Tab-separated table of C-alpha atoms in Angstrom:
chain	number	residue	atom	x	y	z
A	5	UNK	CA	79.501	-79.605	208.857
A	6	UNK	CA	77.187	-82.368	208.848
A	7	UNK	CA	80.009	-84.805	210.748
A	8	UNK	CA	78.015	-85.365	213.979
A	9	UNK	CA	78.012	-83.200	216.980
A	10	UNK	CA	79.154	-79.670	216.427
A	11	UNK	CA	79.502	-76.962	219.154
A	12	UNK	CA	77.146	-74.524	218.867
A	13	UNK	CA	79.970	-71.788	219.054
A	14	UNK	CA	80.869	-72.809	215.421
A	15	UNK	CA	77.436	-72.178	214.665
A	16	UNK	CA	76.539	-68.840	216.557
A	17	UNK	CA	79.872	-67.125	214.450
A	18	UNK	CA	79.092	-68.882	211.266
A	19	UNK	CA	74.734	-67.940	211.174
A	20	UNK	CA	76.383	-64.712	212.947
A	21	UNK	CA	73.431	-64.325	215.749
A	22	UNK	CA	73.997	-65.127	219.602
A	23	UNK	CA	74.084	-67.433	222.090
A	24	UNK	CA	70.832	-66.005	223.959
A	25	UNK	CA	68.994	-65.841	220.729
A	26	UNK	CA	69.756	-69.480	219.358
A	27	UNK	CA	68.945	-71.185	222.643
A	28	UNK	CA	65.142	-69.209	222.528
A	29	UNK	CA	64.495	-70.109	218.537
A	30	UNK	CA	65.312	-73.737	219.559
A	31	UNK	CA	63.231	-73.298	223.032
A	32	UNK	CA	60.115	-72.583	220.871
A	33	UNK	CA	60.437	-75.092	218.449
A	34	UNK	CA	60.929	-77.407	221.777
A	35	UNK	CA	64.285	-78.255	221.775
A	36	UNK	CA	65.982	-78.053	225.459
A	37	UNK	CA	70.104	-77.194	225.132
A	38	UNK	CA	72.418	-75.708	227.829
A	39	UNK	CA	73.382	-72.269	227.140
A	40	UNK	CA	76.758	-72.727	227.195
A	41	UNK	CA	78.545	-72.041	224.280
A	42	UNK	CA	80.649	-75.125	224.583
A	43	UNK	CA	77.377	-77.331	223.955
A	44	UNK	CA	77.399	-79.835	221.036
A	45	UNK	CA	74.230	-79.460	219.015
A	46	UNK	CA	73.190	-82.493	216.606
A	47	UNK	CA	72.746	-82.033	212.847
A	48	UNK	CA	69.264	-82.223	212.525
A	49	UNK	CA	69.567	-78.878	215.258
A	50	UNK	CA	72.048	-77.298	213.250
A	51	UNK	CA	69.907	-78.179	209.891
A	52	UNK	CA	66.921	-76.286	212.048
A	53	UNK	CA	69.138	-73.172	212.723
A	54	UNK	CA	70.212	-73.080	209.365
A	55	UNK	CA	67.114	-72.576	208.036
A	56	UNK	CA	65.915	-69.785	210.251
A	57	UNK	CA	68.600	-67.912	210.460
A	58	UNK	CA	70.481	-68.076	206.658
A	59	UNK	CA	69.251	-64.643	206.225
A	60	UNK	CA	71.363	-63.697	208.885
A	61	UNK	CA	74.602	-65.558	207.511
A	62	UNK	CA	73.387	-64.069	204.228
A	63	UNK	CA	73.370	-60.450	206.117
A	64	UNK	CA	77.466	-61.575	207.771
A	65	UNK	CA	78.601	-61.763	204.219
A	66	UNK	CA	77.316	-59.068	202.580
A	67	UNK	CA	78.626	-56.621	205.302
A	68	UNK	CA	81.841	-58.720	204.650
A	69	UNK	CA	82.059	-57.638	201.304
A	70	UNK	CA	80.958	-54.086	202.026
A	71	UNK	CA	83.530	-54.067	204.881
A	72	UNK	CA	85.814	-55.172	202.334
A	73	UNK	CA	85.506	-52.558	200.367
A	74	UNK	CA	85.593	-49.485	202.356
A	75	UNK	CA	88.959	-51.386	204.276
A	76	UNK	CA	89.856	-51.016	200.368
A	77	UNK	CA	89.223	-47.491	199.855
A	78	UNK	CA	90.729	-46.282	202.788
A	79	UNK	CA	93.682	-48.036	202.308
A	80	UNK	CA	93.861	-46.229	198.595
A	81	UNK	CA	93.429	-42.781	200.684
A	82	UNK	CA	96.376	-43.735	203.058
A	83	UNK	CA	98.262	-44.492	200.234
A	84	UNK	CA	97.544	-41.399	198.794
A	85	UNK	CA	97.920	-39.162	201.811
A	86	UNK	CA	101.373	-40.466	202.334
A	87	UNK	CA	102.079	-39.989	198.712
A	88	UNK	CA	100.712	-36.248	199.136
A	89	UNK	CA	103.041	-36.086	202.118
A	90	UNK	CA	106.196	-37.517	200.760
A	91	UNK	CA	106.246	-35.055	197.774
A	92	UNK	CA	105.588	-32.055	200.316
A	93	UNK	CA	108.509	-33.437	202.055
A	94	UNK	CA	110.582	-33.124	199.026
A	95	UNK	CA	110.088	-30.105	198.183
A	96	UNK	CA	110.755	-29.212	201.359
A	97	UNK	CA	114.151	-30.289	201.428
A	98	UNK	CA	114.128	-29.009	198.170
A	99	UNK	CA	113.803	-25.391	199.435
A	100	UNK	CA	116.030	-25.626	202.297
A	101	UNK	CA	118.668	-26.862	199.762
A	102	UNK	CA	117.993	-24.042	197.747
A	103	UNK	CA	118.311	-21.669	200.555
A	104	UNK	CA	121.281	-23.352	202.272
A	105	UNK	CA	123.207	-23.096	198.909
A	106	UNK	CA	122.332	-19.241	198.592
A	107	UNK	CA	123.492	-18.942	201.808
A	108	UNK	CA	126.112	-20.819	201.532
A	109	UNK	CA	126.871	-18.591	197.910
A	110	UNK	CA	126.911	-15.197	200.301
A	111	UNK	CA	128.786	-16.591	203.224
A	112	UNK	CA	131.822	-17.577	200.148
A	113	UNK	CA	132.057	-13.959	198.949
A	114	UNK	CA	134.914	-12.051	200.351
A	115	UNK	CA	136.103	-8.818	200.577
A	116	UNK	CA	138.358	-7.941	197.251
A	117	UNK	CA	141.443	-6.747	197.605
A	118	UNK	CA	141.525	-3.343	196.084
A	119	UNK	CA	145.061	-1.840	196.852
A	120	UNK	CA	148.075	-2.307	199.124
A	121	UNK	CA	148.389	-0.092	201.951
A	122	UNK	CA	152.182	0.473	202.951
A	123	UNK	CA	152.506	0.350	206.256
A	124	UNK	CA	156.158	1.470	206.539
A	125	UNK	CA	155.977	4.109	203.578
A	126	UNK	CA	159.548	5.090	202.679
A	127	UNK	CA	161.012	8.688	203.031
A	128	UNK	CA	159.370	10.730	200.335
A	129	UNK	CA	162.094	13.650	199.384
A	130	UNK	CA	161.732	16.974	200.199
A	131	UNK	CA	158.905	18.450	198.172
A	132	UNK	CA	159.673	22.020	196.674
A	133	UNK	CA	156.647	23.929	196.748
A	134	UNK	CA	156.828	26.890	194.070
A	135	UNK	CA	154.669	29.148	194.144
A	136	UNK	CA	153.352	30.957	191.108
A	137	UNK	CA	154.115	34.636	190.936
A	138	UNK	CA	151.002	36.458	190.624
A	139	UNK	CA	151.514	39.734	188.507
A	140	UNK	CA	149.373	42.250	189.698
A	141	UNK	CA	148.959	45.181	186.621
A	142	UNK	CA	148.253	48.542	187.432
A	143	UNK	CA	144.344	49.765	187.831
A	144	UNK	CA	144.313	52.362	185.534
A	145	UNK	CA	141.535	53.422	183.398
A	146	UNK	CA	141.628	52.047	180.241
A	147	UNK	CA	139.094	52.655	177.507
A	148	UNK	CA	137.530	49.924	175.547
A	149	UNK	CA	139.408	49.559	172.536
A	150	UNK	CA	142.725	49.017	174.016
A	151	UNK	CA	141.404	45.797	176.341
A	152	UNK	CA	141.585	43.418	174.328
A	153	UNK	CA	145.218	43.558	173.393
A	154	UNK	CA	145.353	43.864	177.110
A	155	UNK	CA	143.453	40.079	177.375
A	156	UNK	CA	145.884	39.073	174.152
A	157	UNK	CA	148.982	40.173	176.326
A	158	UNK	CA	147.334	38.288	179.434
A	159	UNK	CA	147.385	35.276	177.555
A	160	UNK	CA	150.537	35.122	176.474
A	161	UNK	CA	152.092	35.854	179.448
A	162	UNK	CA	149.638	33.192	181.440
A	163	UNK	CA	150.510	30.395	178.280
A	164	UNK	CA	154.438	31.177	179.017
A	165	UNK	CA	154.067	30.186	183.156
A	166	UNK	CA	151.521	27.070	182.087
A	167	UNK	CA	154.574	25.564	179.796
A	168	UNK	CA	157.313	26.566	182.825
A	169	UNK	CA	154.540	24.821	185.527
A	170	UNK	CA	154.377	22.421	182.496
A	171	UNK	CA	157.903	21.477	182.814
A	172	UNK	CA	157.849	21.242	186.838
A	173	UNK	CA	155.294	19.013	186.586
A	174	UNK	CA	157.088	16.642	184.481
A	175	UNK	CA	159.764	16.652	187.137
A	176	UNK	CA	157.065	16.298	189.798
A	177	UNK	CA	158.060	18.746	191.557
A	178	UNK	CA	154.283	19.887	191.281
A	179	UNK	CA	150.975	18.177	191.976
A	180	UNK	CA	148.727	17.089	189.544
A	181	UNK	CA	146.132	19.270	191.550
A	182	UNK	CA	148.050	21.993	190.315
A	183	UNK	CA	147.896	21.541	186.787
A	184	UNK	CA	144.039	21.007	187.595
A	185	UNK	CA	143.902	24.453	188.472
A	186	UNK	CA	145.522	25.867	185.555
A	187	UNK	CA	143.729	24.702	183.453
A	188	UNK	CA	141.417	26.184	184.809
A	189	UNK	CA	142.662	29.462	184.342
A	190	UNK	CA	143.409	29.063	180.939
A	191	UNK	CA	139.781	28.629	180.282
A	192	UNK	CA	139.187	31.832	182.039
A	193	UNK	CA	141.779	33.531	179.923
């Protein structure tokens, strides 16, 4: 910087103080410049401002540095932030995935097919309902000791029509309903 005439815009951003404030140090010390920031100062002038003002330039740089370092920091808490955000994001998508695929599991399921239902059923033959003769014994007024050969007669005759109903059934000429039901009354017998 000592090469002759500088401008004394060079020198306000390098000592970091302004225009206003350089022009009255060097009005004092009886030095008459234009206040014009296009002005060429000598280097004994710029030697003069120098030396008043280095604290200032000293000042510029350390804020530098400082300004340097919180740029820094912040920086490291955008990075951060958006790493913060990026792994919400994925587990975001993770989720919806995860839902999307159970929904996608219970929109596959179908109903199963349990039996066929014949719409056109064929002619089923004439059924031949028989109906059991019921034997209806006489009310008479028996005493104790001869009931139960009565029950011992009543079985045999109700095992006899079981085997006959039996023997219907296997020709299906009877329902299986009906064999239900005596069964039923064997247990009662």
């Amino acid at each position: 910087m000592s090469e002759g005439n500088i401008r004394i815009n060079k020198v306000l951003r390098e000592l970091n103080i302004s225009l206003e404030r350089a022009v009255d140090y060097l009005k004092d010390k009886g030095i008459a410049i234009e206040a014009s920031p296009n002005t060429k100062i000598s280097d004994d002038v710029y030697t003069i401002l120098c030396g008043q003002f280095a604290g200032d330039k000293g000042n510029k740089e350390a804020s530098k540095g400082i300004s340097e370092e919180i740029r820094k920091e912040k920086e490291a808490l955008r990075v951060e932030r958006e790493k913060e955000i990026e792994d919400k994001r994925k587990q975001d998508e993770e989720r919806q995935q995860q839902q999307e695929l159970i929904k996608a599991r219970a929109t596959i399921t179908a109903p199963k097919q349990v039996g066929k239902i014949d719409l056109e059923p064929k002619a089923p033959a004439a059924p031949t309902v028989i109906t059991p003769k019921v034997v209806e014994e006489p009310k008479t007024v028996v005493e104790k000791k001869e009931e139960a050969p009565k029950k011992k007669k009543l079985r045999l005759q109700f095992q006899k029509k079981s085997k006959l109903l039996r023997q219907l059934l296997q020709k299906s000429q009877l329902t299986k309903r009906t064999l239900h039901n005596i069964k039923l009354l064997q247990v009662l017998y």
